């Protein structure tokens, strides 16, 4: 499961009726910290500047998760899982977002005759270019079938247009670029006790040309039955099938592969959809026209002992120590986007990592605990690396790495890759950012390296998944194509130029966070900035409420904030703002405070923490991560993909621009917006001056 959502929230919060719940409200305060952290490459061609924020005031309960933009109405739609609603924000003045109303789904009659209940859970939202919107709703018992509720994104009240029934736990949905289909990743996680483990699937919904809900007959389901034993398709070696009901001792499933595979995120290229199977460390290829899974390809592993693929695997090593270790990192991406260069499609993945860690079955253990609790020990050649300051604290899977006689663990498999990757649509690794994410955050935040989100600390996540890259979105700015990657734990967004896929290069890292404020230690979340970035939406320049300037919207689940960033092109010296609009380049600042403690929360999706409970209470979350580099130990390269166009990867789209509309905002708010923009410009000039000093 991708999102760090407490299971109590998932089970208990209600989704109340797709209707007008809140009246027009003033924008919430706060959000932009005095000195956002900025670390850029010397030749950075763009600057990322936070300049507008909406705050829910709800902390650490997933109050701002998935974000999508409708150009026709200049509205943002933000999934608030804490209240199980979708908040609708007017961002026609993006420096001062204003909440309009809530979309809720309870009481909506579905085309199959069922009714969406009040205690369902909103998981995802997307809007088509003409304003047709869709919300994925999980059933109160997540193992039951869920719904997709449709709405008009440009309506005045958000009234429901209808709903259709889909598979278990619809976790992510997206319209195809041509708008003809809506694709839904039905994750199908098991019950905590493994009494039930529903099948994972991808719903392919044919949506008409009108802004209206489709019939139930429009829903087709792409499943995995053909990959079962005796089916027409062969499951490739390397696709992780483990930890199902049979391993949990709760039954022998008829379709073990189908129950095991859990679609997480979907990207589209042409007539094919690509669905991440995160825990399985694989990607499923779906033919949209026939709603069939035609292929599954494993992503393989990264050798962290190879040059450029290092990681810092310990929160007890006394400092920043990024280097080679005999660890194999499973890529296990969460977020994914697609783009093309010269007619060749590529997939961009944020390699977060995830485990199965339920009451009925858990695969998580620290390296030093192998040999205890009926687990085999590490093999002799790894025994000297089990100290806390070495690999002892690292969380790894017990489901992989055993010797042939199962007597000892001869290889250590960690969760995630602490990186982002670019893959061809044939499944070949073209580029990986290697250990750069940890190097970048170490340079930008030496006192808060691998910090957790709710607590400002030093190395709190080194033994897990490091910065934990969660979401990624692709967009074009000027003639170049960029990937924007959000770091769930330490926070911030890294920007890479991916115009040439094989030669992707770091541009800038910006973190709208004040590390002197530690929420877990009693700090005020309103002063902390953005904590736990989850969903990202790219707003192209021709659809932006700031004429000619692309924006990035980021929802942060821990702080419950939604922040808008300007994306400004810089001149040849990396200075100045070429967009012609106010704003600028942001500011630079290192972290503050000492941040020693090491804790991390449990893993996302309600998976509990997994610590051994020893060692001065330094519990860490469930999973772990790794890092990576382009060539070492992974599949061959691909195309150099020179400049060329790119897809912005955002559904919806549409044109925009033109003069900023009169939204009826009061003179006070306009003054606040003007001051905010002037301050952003000043901070940008200061940052530019420091970069050239």
PDB file of N, CA and C in Angstrom, residues 271-353:
ATOM      1  N   UNK A 271      -1.841   2.641 -26.321  1.00  0.00           N
ATOM      2  CA  UNK A 271      -2.961   1.774 -26.001  1.00  0.00           C
ATOM      3  C   UNK A 271      -2.692   0.820 -24.858  1.00  0.00           C
ATOM      4  N   UNK A 272      -1.564   1.016 -24.170  1.00  0.00           N
ATOM      5  CA  UNK A 272      -1.189   0.112 -23.082  1.00  0.00           C
ATOM      6  C   UNK A 272      -1.140   0.856 -21.757  1.00  0.00           C
ATOM      7  N   UNK A 273      -1.541   0.159 -20.710  1.00  0.00           N
ATOM      8  CA  UNK A 273      -1.408   0.679 -19.353  1.00  0.00           C
ATOM      9  C   UNK A 273      -0.379  -0.175 -18.633  1.00  0.00           C
ATOM     10  N   UNK A 274       0.354   0.467 -17.727  1.00  0.00           N
ATOM     11  CA  UNK A 274       1.393  -0.211 -16.960  1.00  0.00           C
ATOM     12  C   UNK A 274       1.041  -0.059 -15.478  1.00  0.00           C
ATOM     13  N   UNK A 275       0.839  -1.177 -14.811  1.00  0.00           N
ATOM     14  CA  UNK A 275       0.420  -1.167 -13.417  1.00  0.00           C
ATOM     15  C   UNK A 275       1.542  -1.705 -12.534  1.00  0.00           C
ATOM     16  N   UNK A 276       1.977  -0.894 -11.587  1.00  0.00           N
ATOM     17  CA  UNK A 276       2.999  -1.328 -10.640  1.00  0.00           C
ATOM     18  C   UNK A 276       2.410  -2.365  -9.692  1.00  0.00           C
ATOM     19  N   UNK A 277       3.122  -3.463  -9.516  1.00  0.00           N
ATOM     20  CA  UNK A 277       2.795  -4.483  -8.523  1.00  0.00           C
ATOM     21  C   UNK A 277       3.885  -4.379  -7.456  1.00  0.00           C
ATOM     22  N   UNK A 278       3.699  -3.476  -6.512  1.00  0.00           N
ATOM     23  CA  UNK A 278       4.797  -3.015  -5.664  1.00  0.00           C
ATOM     24  C   UNK A 278       5.453  -4.124  -4.864  1.00  0.00           C
ATOM     25  N   UNK A 279       4.684  -4.840  -4.048  1.00  0.00           N
ATOM     26  CA  UNK A 279       5.281  -5.878  -3.216  1.00  0.00           C
ATOM     27  C   UNK A 279       5.903  -6.990  -4.057  1.00  0.00           C
ATOM     28  N   UNK A 280       5.327  -7.246  -5.218  1.00  0.00           N
ATOM     29  CA  UNK A 280       5.848  -8.289  -6.109  1.00  0.00           C
ATOM     30  C   UNK A 280       7.073  -7.825  -6.881  1.00  0.00           C
ATOM     31  N   UNK A 281       7.415  -6.513  -6.789  1.00  0.00           N
ATOM     32  CA  UNK A 281       8.572  -5.948  -7.487  1.00  0.00           C
ATOM     33  C   UNK A 281       8.475  -6.197  -8.994  1.00  0.00           C
ATOM     34  N   UNK A 282       7.302  -5.847  -9.539  1.00  0.00           N
ATOM     35  CA  UNK A 282       7.030  -6.144 -10.943  1.00  0.00           C
ATOM     36  C   UNK A 282       6.062  -5.114 -11.517  1.00  0.00           C
ATOM     37  N   UNK A 283       5.887  -5.170 -12.828  1.00  0.00           N
ATOM     38  CA  UNK A 283       4.949  -4.300 -13.539  1.00  0.00           C
ATOM     39  C   UNK A 283       4.086  -5.170 -14.449  1.00  0.00           C
ATOM     40  N   UNK A 284       2.773  -4.945 -14.425  1.00  0.00           N
ATOM     41  CA  UNK A 284       1.846  -5.640 -15.319  1.00  0.00           C
ATOM     42  C   UNK A 284       1.510  -4.746 -16.495  1.00  0.00           C
ATOM     43  N   UNK A 285       1.474  -5.328 -17.675  1.00  0.00           N
ATOM     44  CA  UNK A 285       1.129  -4.596 -18.892  1.00  0.00           C
ATOM     45  C   UNK A 285      -0.303  -4.952 -19.272  1.00  0.00           C
ATOM     46  N   UNK A 286      -1.149  -3.945 -19.461  1.00  0.00           N
ATOM     47  CA  UNK A 286      -2.570  -4.150 -19.728  1.00  0.00           C
ATOM     48  C   UNK A 286      -2.925  -3.588 -21.101  1.00  0.00           C
ATOM     49  N   UNK A 287      -3.525  -4.418 -21.940  1.00  0.00           N
ATOM     50  CA  UNK A 287      -4.077  -3.940 -23.201  1.00  0.00           C
ATOM     51  C   UNK A 287      -5.433  -3.306 -22.900  1.00  0.00           C
ATOM     52  N   UNK A 288      -5.513  -1.993 -23.098  1.00  0.00           N
ATOM     53  CA  UNK A 288      -6.713  -1.270 -22.685  1.00  0.00           C
ATOM     54  C   UNK A 288      -7.929  -1.680 -23.506  1.00  0.00           C
ATOM     55  N   UNK A 289      -7.754  -1.860 -24.791  1.00  0.00           N
ATOM     56  CA  UNK A 289      -8.885  -2.161 -25.670  1.00  0.00           C
ATOM     57  C   UNK A 289      -9.567  -3.465 -25.299  1.00  0.00           C
ATOM     58  N   UNK A 290      -8.776  -4.458 -24.873  1.00  0.00           N
ATOM     59  CA  UNK A 290      -9.353  -5.767 -24.545  1.00  0.00           C
ATOM     60  C   UNK A 290      -9.449  -6.019 -23.043  1.00  0.00           C
ATOM     61  N   UNK A 291      -8.941  -5.082 -22.239  1.00  0.00           N
ATOM     62  CA  UNK A 291      -8.941  -5.225 -20.775  1.00  0.00           C
ATOM     63  C   UNK A 291      -8.318  -6.551 -20.351  1.00  0.00           C
ATOM     64  N   UNK A 292      -7.115  -6.816 -20.858  1.00  0.00           N
ATOM     65  CA  UNK A 292      -6.403  -8.041 -20.498  1.00  0.00           C
ATOM     66  C   UNK A 292      -4.963  -7.716 -20.112  1.00  0.00           C
ATOM     67  N   UNK A 293      -4.464  -8.474 -19.138  1.00  0.00           N
ATOM     68  CA  UNK A 293      -3.051  -8.374 -18.784  1.00  0.00           C
ATOM     69  C   UNK A 293      -2.273  -9.240 -19.760  1.00  0.00           C
ATOM     70  N   UNK A 294      -1.419  -8.617 -20.548  1.00  0.00           N
ATOM     71  CA  UNK A 294      -0.706  -9.338 -21.601  1.00  0.00           C
ATOM     72  C   UNK A 294       0.688  -9.772 -21.183  1.00  0.00           C
ATOM     73  N   UNK A 295       1.208  -9.171 -20.117  1.00  0.00           N
ATOM     74  CA  UNK A 295       2.592  -9.444 -19.746  1.00  0.00           C
ATOM     75  C   UNK A 295       2.818  -8.965 -18.315  1.00  0.00           C
ATOM     76  N   UNK A 296       3.726  -9.631 -17.625  1.00  0.00           N
ATOM     77  CA  UNK A 296       4.229  -9.145 -16.340  1.00  0.00           C
ATOM     78  C   UNK A 296       5.741  -9.205 -16.414  1.00  0.00           C
ATOM     79  N   UNK A 297       6.405  -8.099 -16.117  1.00  0.00           N
ATOM     80  CA  UNK A 297       7.866  -8.180 -16.073  1.00  0.00           C
ATOM     81  C   UNK A 297       8.417  -7.781 -14.716  1.00  0.00           C
ATOM     82  N   UNK A 298       9.342  -8.625 -14.198  1.00  0.00           N
ATOM     83  CA  UNK A 298       9.985  -8.328 -12.918  1.00  0.00           C
ATOM     84  C   UNK A 298      10.980  -7.188 -13.082  1.00  0.00           C
ATOM     85  N   UNK A 299      11.160  -6.402 -12.035  1.00  0.00           N
ATOM     86  CA  UNK A 299      12.063  -5.262 -12.101  1.00  0.00           C
ATOM     87  C   UNK A 299      13.489  -5.614 -11.694  1.00  0.00           C
ATOM     88  N   UNK A 300      13.681  -6.780 -11.080  1.00  0.00           N
ATOM     89  CA  UNK A 300      15.030  -7.156 -10.684  1.00  0.00           C
ATOM     90  C   UNK A 300      15.471  -6.437  -9.419  1.00  0.00           C
ATOM     91  N   UNK A 301      16.758  -6.502  -9.144  1.00  0.00           N
ATOM     92  CA  UNK A 301      17.297  -5.908  -7.922  1.00  0.00           C
ATOM     93  C   UNK A 301      18.509  -5.046  -8.241  1.00  0.00           C
ATOM     94  N   UNK A 302      18.834  -4.212  -7.304  1.00  0.00           N
ATOM     95  CA  UNK A 302      19.990  -3.325  -7.418  1.00  0.00           C
ATOM     96  C   UNK A 302      21.080  -3.809  -6.470  1.00  0.00           C
ATOM     97  N   UNK A 303      22.292  -3.849  -6.980  1.00  0.00           N
ATOM     98  CA  UNK A 303      23.429  -4.284  -6.175  1.00  0.00           C
ATOM     99  C   UNK A 303      24.013  -3.077  -5.451  1.00  0.00           C
ATOM    100  N   UNK A 304      23.760  -2.992  -4.160  1.00  0.00           N
ATOM    101  CA  UNK A 304      24.261  -1.857  -3.389  1.00  0.00           C
ATOM    102  C   UNK A 304      25.754  -1.933  -3.099  1.00  0.00           C
ATOM    103  N   UNK A 305      26.372  -3.021  -3.512  1.00  0.00           N
ATOM    104  CA  UNK A 305      27.822  -3.111  -3.375  1.00  0.00           C
ATOM    105  C   UNK A 305      28.532  -2.500  -4.575  1.00  0.00           C
ATOM    106  N   UNK A 306      27.790  -2.204  -5.632  1.00  0.00           N
ATOM    107  CA  UNK A 306      28.387  -1.657  -6.840  1.00  0.00           C
ATOM    108  C   UNK A 306      28.658  -0.162  -6.679  1.00  0.00           C
ATOM    109  N   UNK A 307      29.650   0.308  -7.365  1.00  0.00           N
ATOM    110  CA  UNK A 307      30.037   1.720  -7.280  1.00  0.00           C
ATOM    111  C   UNK A 307      28.871   2.617  -7.694  1.00  0.00           C
ATOM    112  N   UNK A 308      28.618   3.628  -6.893  1.00  0.00           N
ATOM    113  CA  UNK A 308      27.538   4.563  -7.191  1.00  0.00           C
ATOM    114  C   UNK A 308      26.176   4.107  -6.720  1.00  0.00           C
ATOM    115  N   UNK A 309      26.086   2.890  -6.193  1.00  0.00           N
ATOM    116  CA  UNK A 309      24.812   2.324  -5.735  1.00  0.00           C
ATOM    117  C   UNK A 309      24.746   2.193  -4.221  1.00  0.00           C
ATOM    118  N   UNK A 310      25.586   2.919  -3.522  1.00  0.00           N
ATOM    119  CA  UNK A 310      25.672   2.762  -2.079  1.00  0.00           C
ATOM    120  C   UNK A 310      24.453   3.279  -1.347  1.00  0.00           C
ATOM    121  N   UNK A 311      24.444   3.076  -0.048  1.00  0.00           N
ATOM    122  CA  UNK A 311      23.391   3.569   0.830  1.00  0.00           C
ATOM    123  C   UNK A 311      23.959   3.691   2.231  1.00  0.00           C
ATOM    124  N   UNK A 312      23.241   4.407   3.082  1.00  0.00           N
ATOM    125  CA  UNK A 312      23.560   4.447   4.507  1.00  0.00           C
ATOM    126  C   UNK A 312      22.542   3.559   5.204  1.00  0.00           C
ATOM    127  N   UNK A 313      22.936   2.356   5.645  1.00  0.00           N
ATOM    128  CA  UNK A 313      21.958   1.381   6.145  1.00  0.00           C
ATOM    129  C   UNK A 313      21.735   1.393   7.651  1.00  0.00           C
ATOM    130  N   UNK A 314      22.374   2.310   8.378  1.00  0.00           N
ATOM    131  CA  UNK A 314      22.275   2.265   9.834  1.00  0.00           C
ATOM    132  C   UNK A 314      21.948   3.624  10.428  1.00  0.00           C
ATOM    133  N   UNK A 315      21.070   3.617  11.409  1.00  0.00           N
ATOM    134  CA  UNK A 315      20.774   4.822  12.178  1.00  0.00           C
ATOM    135  C   UNK A 315      21.616   4.872  13.448  1.00  0.00           C
ATOM    136  N   UNK A 316      22.577   3.967  13.558  1.00  0.00           N
ATOM    137  CA  UNK A 316      23.423   3.911  14.746  1.00  0.00           C
ATOM    138  C   UNK A 316      24.912   3.913  14.379  1.00  0.00           C
ATOM    139  N   UNK A 317      25.245   4.494  13.239  1.00  0.00           N
ATOM    140  CA  UNK A 317      26.650   4.487  12.819  1.00  0.00           C
ATOM    141  C   UNK A 317      27.371   5.787  13.160  1.00  0.00           C
ATOM    142  N   UNK A 318      26.678   6.706  13.811  1.00  0.00           N
ATOM    143  CA  UNK A 318      27.329   7.913  14.299  1.00  0.00           C
ATOM    144  C   UNK A 318      27.484   9.033  13.300  1.00  0.00           C
ATOM    145  N   UNK A 319      26.994   8.869  12.093  1.00  0.00           N
ATOM    146  CA  UNK A 319      27.134   9.938  11.111  1.00  0.00           C
ATOM    147  C   UNK A 319      26.632   9.516   9.757  1.00  0.00           C
ATOM    148  N   UNK A 320      26.810  10.380   8.775  1.00  0.00           N
ATOM    149  CA  UNK A 320      26.412  10.081   7.401  1.00  0.00           C
ATOM    150  C   UNK A 320      27.464   9.171   6.790  1.00  0.00           C
ATOM    151  N   UNK A 321      27.067   7.989   6.375  1.00  0.00           N
ATOM    152  CA  UNK A 321      28.017   6.995   5.877  1.00  0.00           C
ATOM    153  C   UNK A 321      27.415   6.279   4.672  1.00  0.00           C
ATOM    154  N   UNK A 322      27.380   6.968   3.540  1.00  0.00           N
ATOM    155  CA  UNK A 322      26.837   6.397   2.309  1.00  0.00           C
ATOM    156  C   UNK A 322      27.947   5.621   1.619  1.00  0.00           C
ATOM    157  N   UNK A 323      27.738   4.350   1.424  1.00  0.00           N
ATOM    158  CA  UNK A 323      28.787   3.560   0.804  1.00  0.00           C
ATOM    159  C   UNK A 323      28.279   2.216   0.331  1.00  0.00           C
ATOM    160  N   UNK A 324      29.174   1.408  -0.245  1.00  0.00           N
ATOM    161  CA  UNK A 324      28.773   0.090  -0.752  1.00  0.00           C
ATOM    162  C   UNK A 324      28.578  -0.909   0.373  1.00  0.00           C
ATOM    163  N   UNK A 325      27.502  -1.701   0.257  1.00  0.00           N
ATOM    164  CA  UNK A 325      27.200  -2.750   1.224  1.00  0.00           C
ATOM    165  C   UNK A 325      26.654  -3.953   0.459  1.00  0.00           C
ATOM    166  N   UNK A 326      26.887  -5.168   0.973  1.00  0.00           N
ATOM    167  CA  UNK A 326      26.368  -6.371   0.295  1.00  0.00           C
ATOM    168  C   UNK A 326      24.867  -6.541   0.538  1.00  0.00           C
ATOM    169  N   UNK A 327      24.102  -5.669  -0.077  1.00  0.00           N
ATOM    170  CA  UNK A 327      22.649  -5.653   0.044  1.00  0.00           C
ATOM    171  C   UNK A 327      22.058  -5.563  -1.358  1.00  0.00           C
ATOM    172  N   UNK A 328      20.968  -6.267  -1.590  1.00  0.00           N
ATOM    173  CA  UNK A 328      20.256  -6.196  -2.858  1.00  0.00           C
ATOM    174  C   UNK A 328      18.956  -5.433  -2.630  1.00  0.00           C
ATOM    175  N   UNK A 329      18.770  -4.361  -3.364  1.00  0.00           N
ATOM    176  CA  UNK A 329      17.578  -3.537  -3.196  1.00  0.00           C
ATOM    177  C   UNK A 329      16.517  -3.894  -4.225  1.00  0.00           C
ATOM    178  N   UNK A 330      15.319  -4.177  -3.750  1.00  0.00           N
ATOM    179  CA  UNK A 330      14.185  -4.409  -4.647  1.00  0.00           C
ATOM    180  C   UNK A 330      13.594  -3.040  -5.001  1.00  0.00           C
ATOM    181  N   UNK A 331      13.438  -2.744  -6.275  1.00  0.00           N
ATOM    182  CA  UNK A 331      12.986  -1.408  -6.681  1.00  0.00           C
ATOM    183  C   UNK A 331      11.607  -1.070  -6.105  1.00  0.00           C
ATOM    184  N   UNK A 332      10.657  -1.948  -6.259  1.00  0.00           N
ATOM    185  CA  UNK A 332       9.330  -1.815  -5.651  1.00  0.00           C
ATOM    186  C   UNK A 332       8.774  -0.384  -5.722  1.00  0.00           C
ATOM    187  N   UNK A 333       8.578   0.142  -6.920  1.00  0.00           N
ATOM    188  CA  UNK A 333       8.103   1.528  -7.007  1.00  0.00           C
ATOM    189  C   UNK A 333       6.685   1.707  -6.492  1.00  0.00           C
ATOM    190  N   UNK A 334       6.401   2.929  -6.098  1.00  0.00           N
ATOM    191  CA  UNK A 334       5.046   3.342  -5.756  1.00  0.00           C
ATOM    192  C   UNK A 334       4.525   4.178  -6.916  1.00  0.00           C
ATOM    193  N   UNK A 335       4.813   5.485  -6.919  1.00  0.00           N
ATOM    194  CA  UNK A 335       4.349   6.348  -8.003  1.00  0.00           C
ATOM    195  C   UNK A 335       5.066   6.063  -9.311  1.00  0.00           C
ATOM    196  N   UNK A 336       4.362   6.327 -10.423  1.00  0.00           N
ATOM    197  CA  UNK A 336       4.920   6.090 -11.747  1.00  0.00           C
ATOM    198  C   UNK A 336       4.264   7.043 -12.727  1.00  0.00           C
ATOM    199  N   UNK A 337       5.016   7.493 -13.724  1.00  0.00           N
ATOM    200  CA  UNK A 337       4.465   8.313 -14.795  1.00  0.00           C
ATOM    201  C   UNK A 337       5.084   7.868 -16.111  1.00  0.00           C
ATOM    202  N   UNK A 338       4.471   8.287 -17.206  1.00  0.00           N
ATOM    203  CA  UNK A 338       4.944   7.897 -18.531  1.00  0.00           C
ATOM    204  C   UNK A 338       5.196   9.143 -19.371  1.00  0.00           C
ATOM    205  N   UNK A 339       6.172   9.058 -20.264  1.00  0.00           N
ATOM    206  CA  UNK A 339       6.397  10.119 -21.251  1.00  0.00           C
ATOM    207  C   UNK A 339       7.064   9.496 -22.460  1.00  0.00           C
ATOM    208  N   UNK A 340       7.203  10.278 -23.522  1.00  0.00           N
ATOM    209  CA  UNK A 340       7.798   9.733 -24.737  1.00  0.00           C
ATOM    210  C   UNK A 340       8.839  10.686 -25.297  1.00  0.00           C
ATOM    211  N   UNK A 341       9.818  10.112 -25.965  1.00  0.00           N
ATOM    212  CA  UNK A 341      10.881  10.859 -26.630  1.00  0.00           C
ATOM    213  C   UNK A 341      11.052  10.269 -28.024  1.00  0.00           C
ATOM    214  N   UNK A 342      10.842  11.095 -29.034  1.00  0.00           N
ATOM    215  CA  UNK A 342      10.984  10.646 -30.423  1.00  0.00           C
ATOM    216  C   UNK A 342      10.179   9.381 -30.698  1.00  0.00           C
ATOM    217  N   UNK A 343       8.990   9.319 -30.154  1.00  0.00           N
ATOM    218  CA  UNK A 343       8.104   8.195 -30.411  1.00  0.00           C
ATOM    219  C   UNK A 343       8.332   6.986 -29.536  1.00  0.00           C
ATOM    220  N   UNK A 344       9.362   7.008 -28.703  1.00  0.00           N
ATOM    221  CA  UNK A 344       9.646   5.897 -27.799  1.00  0.00           C
ATOM    222  C   UNK A 344       9.091   6.218 -26.424  1.00  0.00           C
ATOM    223  N   UNK A 345       8.316   5.289 -25.862  1.00  0.00           N
ATOM    224  CA  UNK A 345       7.739   5.507 -24.546  1.00  0.00           C
ATOM    225  C   UNK A 345       8.679   5.099 -23.425  1.00  0.00           C
ATOM    226  N   UNK A 346       8.565   5.817 -22.308  1.00  0.00           N
ATOM    227  CA  UNK A 346       9.361   5.521 -21.115  1.00  0.00           C
ATOM    228  C   UNK A 346       8.479   5.603 -19.875  1.00  0.00           C
ATOM    229  N   UNK A 347       8.859   4.840 -18.860  1.00  0.00           N
ATOM    230  CA  UNK A 347       8.189   4.879 -17.568  1.00  0.00           C
ATOM    231  C   UNK A 347       9.162   5.416 -16.528  1.00  0.00           C
ATOM    232  N   UNK A 348       8.673   6.305 -15.686  1.00  0.00           N
ATOM    233  CA  UNK A 348       9.489   6.901 -14.634  1.00  0.00           C
ATOM    234  C   UNK A 348       8.917   6.443 -13.295  1.00  0.00           C
ATOM    235  N   UNK A 349       9.743   5.853 -12.442  1.00  0.00           N
ATOM    236  CA  UNK A 349       9.245   5.273 -11.201  1.00  0.00           C
ATOM    237  C   UNK A 349       9.941   5.874  -9.980  1.00  0.00           C
ATOM    238  N   UNK A 350       9.170   6.073  -8.908  1.00  0.00           N
ATOM    239  CA  UNK A 350       9.711   6.463  -7.603  1.00  0.00           C
ATOM    240  C   UNK A 350       9.831   5.189  -6.776  1.00  0.00           C
ATOM    241  N   UNK A 351      11.048   4.779  -6.496  1.00  0.00           N
ATOM    242  CA  UNK A 351      11.321   3.442  -5.965  1.00  0.00           C
ATOM    243  C   UNK A 351      11.249   3.416  -4.440  1.00  0.00           C
ATOM    244  N   UNK A 352      10.031   3.482  -3.929  1.00  0.00           N
ATOM    245  CA  UNK A 352       9.795   3.600  -2.495  1.00  0.00           C
ATOM    246  C   UNK A 352      10.108   2.324  -1.726  1.00  0.00           C
ATOM    247  N   UNK A 353       9.565   1.194  -2.173  1.00  0.00           N
ATOM    248  CA  UNK A 353       9.671  -0.059  -1.430  1.00  0.00           C
ATOM    249  C   UNK A 353       8.478  -0.272  -0.521  1.00  0.00           C
TER     250      UNK A 353
END
